[in-house]
Amino acid sequence: MAEHRCPPGSAIGVNTNADGMLTILEASTPPLYRGGTYSEMYLPGGNHSLFAWMDAQGTGARHTSQVVEVSVARAALTGTAEVESIEYGVKPVVNVALKKAADVEAVQYPAGTIAVSLGGQTASGTLEDGKVELAVDALLPVGDPAAAPVLTFKPDDDNYGADTAAISVGTFAVAKAATEMEYLGIADSGNGKAGIQVRVTRQNNENLASGVAMPAGGVTLSSGAEMLGTAKLDADGYATIEASVEAVDGKALTVVFAEDERYLACSAEVPTLSKPIESMELSANSTPTDGKTLYGQDIELAVTDSFAKAANITAAVAAL
């Protein structure tokens, strides 16, 4: 018997010379096709024994051809594996799209399991119409381009090979992540100093990889071009900047986080500072008549804060 080797999508032509019914069969399987004239067929991968038979009209005679042995080799995998550029800390998502061996309806897409390895981590999934989207729990360093993903394929059938070398793998970049700063308030640090409290965090907290580090480094308190104090962020992104009361009194203040190797810079405005409520002092003064404060007279209330600034409040109160 002659052996024919051809990938899925190759054509096998068989014709009848009469009006009888022609059927192309694979041994011990249902008919693959039935019709008056057959021009091509697409066989799955593997070894096949094919023969033709025909019932001649009017005579009932059946004519059967010789058996033809056909071996269909696995087709090579082709397609793309693309990763969108990401910021530090986000899981890379690999979009795999494999092509058919031939662009006809009868030819199937590659079927099986694709695994993607990246940054020492692996994710796998089942192809559907040749496609799968895989998020890899890999914490990748900032850089352009990042390391390319490595693909492995386990086929479900004999149609396609496991070699992924012909799949086009795209490059991508890992950028520094955006940050934001929250002003938390002020604390009395004693010795004539105020403690400006802030926290720096990343903006995007969705689809994060395991082990993501918080922003690190220092924050700076300034008024215009004048630097008034610095502090280091702790492991959770908190910092308290100590500055003298006299230096910050009545000034427009800004706290700035300078970018580090993973995160971009951010800043926050500090509102006008005021003394904590528990250390306020209150005094009341009036202009008495004959040594008495009379009903209807103004009483001046003075509130003194921790920065020795008095706020005067005038109110009409009833004298008892």
mmCIF file of N, CA, C and O in Angstrom, residues 217-261:
data_model
loop_
_atom_site.group_PDB
_atom_site.id
_atom_site.type_symbol
_atom_site.label_atom_id
_atom_site.label_comp_id
_atom_site.label_asym_id
_atom_site.label_seq_id
_atom_site.Cartn_x
_atom_site.Cartn_y
_atom_site.Cartn_z
ATOM 1 N N GLY A 217 11.830 54.851 50.913
ATOM 2 C CA GLY A 217 12.637 56.053 50.738
ATOM 3 C C GLY A 217 12.180 57.146 51.673
ATOM 4 O O GLY A 217 11.613 56.903 52.738
ATOM 5 N N GLY A 218 12.425 58.390 51.282
ATOM 6 C CA GLY A 218 12.155 59.511 52.170
ATOM 7 C C GLY A 218 11.085 60.451 51.666
ATOM 8 O O GLY A 218 10.738 60.466 50.485
ATOM 9 N N VAL A 219 10.541 61.234 52.606
ATOM 10 C CA VAL A 219 9.614 62.315 52.290
ATOM 11 C C VAL A 219 10.206 63.612 52.845
ATOM 12 O O VAL A 219 10.913 63.612 53.848
ATOM 13 N N THR A 220 9.890 64.711 52.171
ATOM 14 C CA THR A 220 10.473 66.003 52.528
ATOM 15 C C THR A 220 9.376 67.021 52.747
ATOM 16 O O THR A 220 8.449 67.133 51.934
ATOM 17 N N LEU A 221 9.473 67.779 53.842
ATOM 18 C CA LEU A 221 8.557 68.874 54.147
ATOM 19 C C LEU A 221 9.236 70.177 53.737
ATOM 20 O O LEU A 221 10.385 70.444 54.107
ATOM 21 N N SER A 222 8.513 70.992 52.950
ATOM 22 C CA SER A 222 9.098 72.248 52.489
ATOM 23 C C SER A 222 8.035 73.328 52.386
ATOM 24 O O SER A 222 6.830 73.058 52.329
ATOM 25 N N SER A 223 8.519 74.558 52.375
ATOM 26 C CA SER A 223 7.677 75.722 52.114
ATOM 27 C C SER A 223 8.357 76.502 51.002
ATOM 28 O O SER A 223 9.386 77.142 51.219
ATOM 29 N N GLY A 224 7.820 76.373 49.790
ATOM 30 C CA GLY A 224 8.510 76.936 48.645
ATOM 31 C C GLY A 224 9.823 76.210 48.434
ATOM 32 O O GLY A 224 9.891 74.992 48.399
ATOM 33 N N ALA A 225 10.913 76.989 48.332
ATOM 34 C CA ALA A 225 12.238 76.404 48.146
ATOM 35 C C ALA A 225 12.911 76.054 49.470
ATOM 36 O O ALA A 225 13.991 75.469 49.480
ATOM 37 N N GLU A 226 12.273 76.368 50.583
ATOM 38 C CA GLU A 226 12.871 76.145 51.901
ATOM 39 C C GLU A 226 12.512 74.756 52.415
ATOM 40 O O GLU A 226 11.340 74.432 52.603
ATOM 41 N N MET A 227 13.521 73.903 52.650
ATOM 42 C CA MET A 227 13.296 72.578 53.202
ATOM 43 C C MET A 227 13.234 72.670 54.722
ATOM 44 O O MET A 227 14.129 73.237 55.357
ATOM 45 N N LEU A 228 12.176 72.100 55.319
ATOM 46 C CA LEU A 228 11.945 72.248 56.755
ATOM 47 C C LEU A 228 12.141 70.951 57.531
ATOM 48 O O LEU A 228 12.255 70.984 58.753
ATOM 49 N N GLY A 229 12.161 69.804 56.847
ATOM 50 C CA GLY A 229 12.349 68.548 57.554
ATOM 51 C C GLY A 229 12.212 67.361 56.624
ATOM 52 O O GLY A 229 11.638 67.456 55.530
ATOM 53 N N THR A 230 12.757 66.221 57.028
ATOM 54 C CA THR A 230 12.678 64.978 56.257
ATOM 55 C C THR A 230 12.377 63.813 57.184
ATOM 56 O O THR A 230 12.563 63.902 58.401
ATOM 57 N N ALA A 231 11.917 62.709 56.587
ATOM 58 C CA ALA A 231 11.668 61.477 57.350
ATOM 59 C C ALA A 231 11.670 60.304 56.395
ATOM 60 O O ALA A 231 11.458 60.458 55.182
ATOM 61 N N LYS A 232 11.909 59.094 56.928
ATOM 62 C CA LYS A 232 11.879 57.864 56.148
ATOM 63 C C LYS A 232 10.524 57.188 56.272
ATOM 64 O O LYS A 232 9.912 57.184 57.344
ATOM 65 N N LEU A 233 10.040 56.615 55.158
ATOM 66 C CA LEU A 233 8.815 55.826 55.199
ATOM 67 C C LEU A 233 9.092 54.497 55.901
ATOM 68 O O LEU A 233 10.138 53.883 55.700
ATOM 69 N N ASP A 234 8.109 54.027 56.711
ATOM 70 C CA ASP A 234 8.262 52.712 57.310
ATOM 71 C C ASP A 234 7.756 51.644 56.335
ATOM 72 O O ASP A 234 7.392 51.942 55.195
ATOM 73 N N ALA A 235 7.721 50.395 56.770
ATOM 74 C CA ALA A 235 7.363 49.282 55.885
ATOM 75 C C ALA A 235 5.934 49.379 55.363
ATOM 76 O O ALA A 235 5.599 48.776 54.332
ATOM 77 N N ASP A 236 5.069 50.132 56.052
ATOM 78 C CA ASP A 236 3.679 50.295 55.627
ATOM 79 C C ASP A 236 3.424 51.627 54.937
ATOM 80 O O ASP A 236 2.275 51.973 54.666
ATOM 81 N N GLY A 237 4.482 52.400 54.683
ATOM 82 C CA GLY A 237 4.340 53.657 53.953
ATOM 83 C C GLY A 237 4.083 54.876 54.814
ATOM 84 O O GLY A 237 3.817 55.952 54.293
ATOM 85 N N TYR A 238 4.167 54.752 56.156
ATOM 86 C CA TYR A 238 3.907 55.874 57.050
ATOM 87 C C TYR A 238 5.202 56.638 57.346
ATOM 88 O O TYR A 238 6.292 56.045 57.378
ATOM 89 N N ALA A 239 5.065 57.930 57.605
ATOM 90 C CA ALA A 239 6.216 58.739 58.023
ATOM 91 C C ALA A 239 5.719 59.916 58.850
ATOM 92 O O ALA A 239 4.620 60.441 58.614
ATOM 93 N N THR A 240 6.524 60.348 59.827
ATOM 94 C CA THR A 240 6.261 61.548 60.613
ATOM 95 C C THR A 240 7.471 62.464 60.483
ATOM 96 O O THR A 240 8.587 62.091 60.852
ATOM 97 N N ILE A 241 7.230 63.652 59.931
ATOM 98 C CA ILE A 241 8.299 64.625 59.727
ATOM 99 C C ILE A 241 8.252 65.631 60.870
ATOM 100 O O ILE A 241 7.248 66.309 61.076
ATOM 101 N N GLU A 242 9.339 65.728 61.620
ATOM 102 C CA GLU A 242 9.412 66.677 62.729
ATOM 103 C C GLU A 242 10.043 67.983 62.253
ATOM 104 O O GLU A 242 11.072 67.974 61.578
ATOM 105 N N ALA A 243 9.386 69.091 62.610
ATOM 106 C CA ALA A 243 9.890 70.422 62.274
ATOM 107 C C ALA A 243 9.570 71.361 63.424
ATOM 108 O O ALA A 243 8.587 71.166 64.150
ATOM 109 N N SER A 244 10.378 72.393 63.593
ATOM 110 C CA SER A 244 10.143 73.327 64.693
ATOM 111 C C SER A 244 8.860 74.108 64.446
ATOM 112 O O SER A 244 8.494 74.400 63.306
ATOM 113 N N VAL A 245 8.184 74.430 65.543
ATOM 114 C CA VAL A 245 6.937 75.186 65.460
ATOM 115 C C VAL A 245 7.168 76.523 64.780
ATOM 116 O O VAL A 245 6.385 76.957 63.926
ATOM 117 N N GLU A 246 8.238 77.187 65.134
ATOM 118 C CA GLU A 246 8.517 78.494 64.556
ATOM 119 C C GLU A 246 8.739 78.411 63.045
ATOM 120 O O GLU A 246 8.352 79.309 62.291
ATOM 121 N N ALA A 247 9.347 77.315 62.579
ATOM 122 C CA ALA A 247 9.654 77.190 61.151
ATOM 123 C C ALA A 247 8.411 76.996 60.300
ATOM 124 O O ALA A 247 8.360 77.439 59.153
ATOM 125 N N VAL A 248 7.396 76.324 60.848
ATOM 126 C CA VAL A 248 6.213 76.015 60.049
ATOM 127 C C VAL A 248 5.047 76.958 60.311
ATOM 128 O O VAL A 248 4.067 76.954 59.565
ATOM 129 N N ASP A 249 5.142 77.774 61.336
ATOM 130 C CA ASP A 249 4.026 78.631 61.747
ATOM 131 C C ASP A 249 3.578 79.543 60.615
ATOM 132 O O ASP A 249 4.351 80.348 60.101
ATOM 133 N N GLY A 250 2.317 79.373 60.193
ATOM 134 C CA GLY A 250 1.694 80.267 59.224
ATOM 135 C C GLY A 250 2.158 80.104 57.796
ATOM 136 O O GLY A 250 1.824 80.937 56.945
ATOM 137 N N LYS A 251 2.889 79.062 57.463
ATOM 138 C CA LYS A 251 3.421 78.894 56.111
ATOM 139 C C LYS A 251 2.615 77.885 55.308
ATOM 140 O O LYS A 251 1.991 76.986 55.863
ATOM 141 N N ALA A 252 2.663 78.069 53.991
ATOM 142 C CA ALA A 252 2.093 77.075 53.082
ATOM 143 C C ALA A 252 3.091 75.934 52.968
ATOM 144 O O ALA A 252 4.242 76.134 52.562
ATOM 145 N N LEU A 253 2.674 74.720 53.317
ATOM 146 C CA LEU A 253 3.592 73.590 53.415
ATOM 147 C C LEU A 253 3.228 72.492 52.418
ATOM 148 O O LEU A 253 2.053 72.257 52.125
ATOM 149 N N THR A 254 4.246 71.796 51.923
ATOM 150 C CA THR A 254 4.067 70.674 51.005
ATOM 151 C C THR A 254 4.984 69.531 51.426
ATOM 152 O O THR A 254 6.139 69.762 51.782
ATOM 153 N N VAL A 255 4.452 68.309 51.384
ATOM 154 C CA VAL A 255 5.263 67.119 51.624
ATOM 155 C C VAL A 255 5.435 66.396 50.289
ATOM 156 O O VAL A 255 4.452 66.175 49.574
ATOM 157 N N VAL A 256 6.672 66.032 49.945
ATOM 158 C CA VAL A 256 6.979 65.393 48.656
ATOM 159 C C VAL A 256 7.649 64.047 48.891
ATOM 160 O O VAL A 256 8.568 63.944 49.720
ATOM 161 N N PHE A 257 7.169 63.020 48.157
ATOM 162 C CA PHE A 257 7.849 61.728 48.111
ATOM 163 C C PHE A 257 8.634 61.667 46.818
ATOM 164 O O PHE A 257 8.063 61.772 45.724
ATOM 165 N N ALA A 258 9.950 61.506 46.908
ATOM 166 C CA ALA A 258 10.792 61.378 45.723
ATOM 167 C C ALA A 258 10.731 59.942 45.228
ATOM 168 O O ALA A 258 10.761 58.998 46.019
ATOM 169 N N GLU A 259 10.611 59.749 43.931
ATOM 170 C CA GLU A 259 10.451 58.399 43.397
ATOM 171 C C GLU A 259 11.633 57.512 43.768
ATOM 172 O O GLU A 259 12.760 57.971 43.962
ATOM 173 N N ASP A 260 11.338 56.193 43.880
ATOM 174 C CA ASP A 260 12.391 55.220 44.143
ATOM 175 C C ASP A 260 12.528 54.306 42.937
ATOM 176 O O ASP A 260 12.036 54.624 41.850
ATOM 177 N N GLU A 261 13.188 53.165 43.096
ATOM 178 C CA GLU A 261 13.435 52.303 41.943
ATOM 179 C C GLU A 261 12.175 51.605 41.446
ATOM 180 O O GLU A 261 12.165 51.026 40.356
#
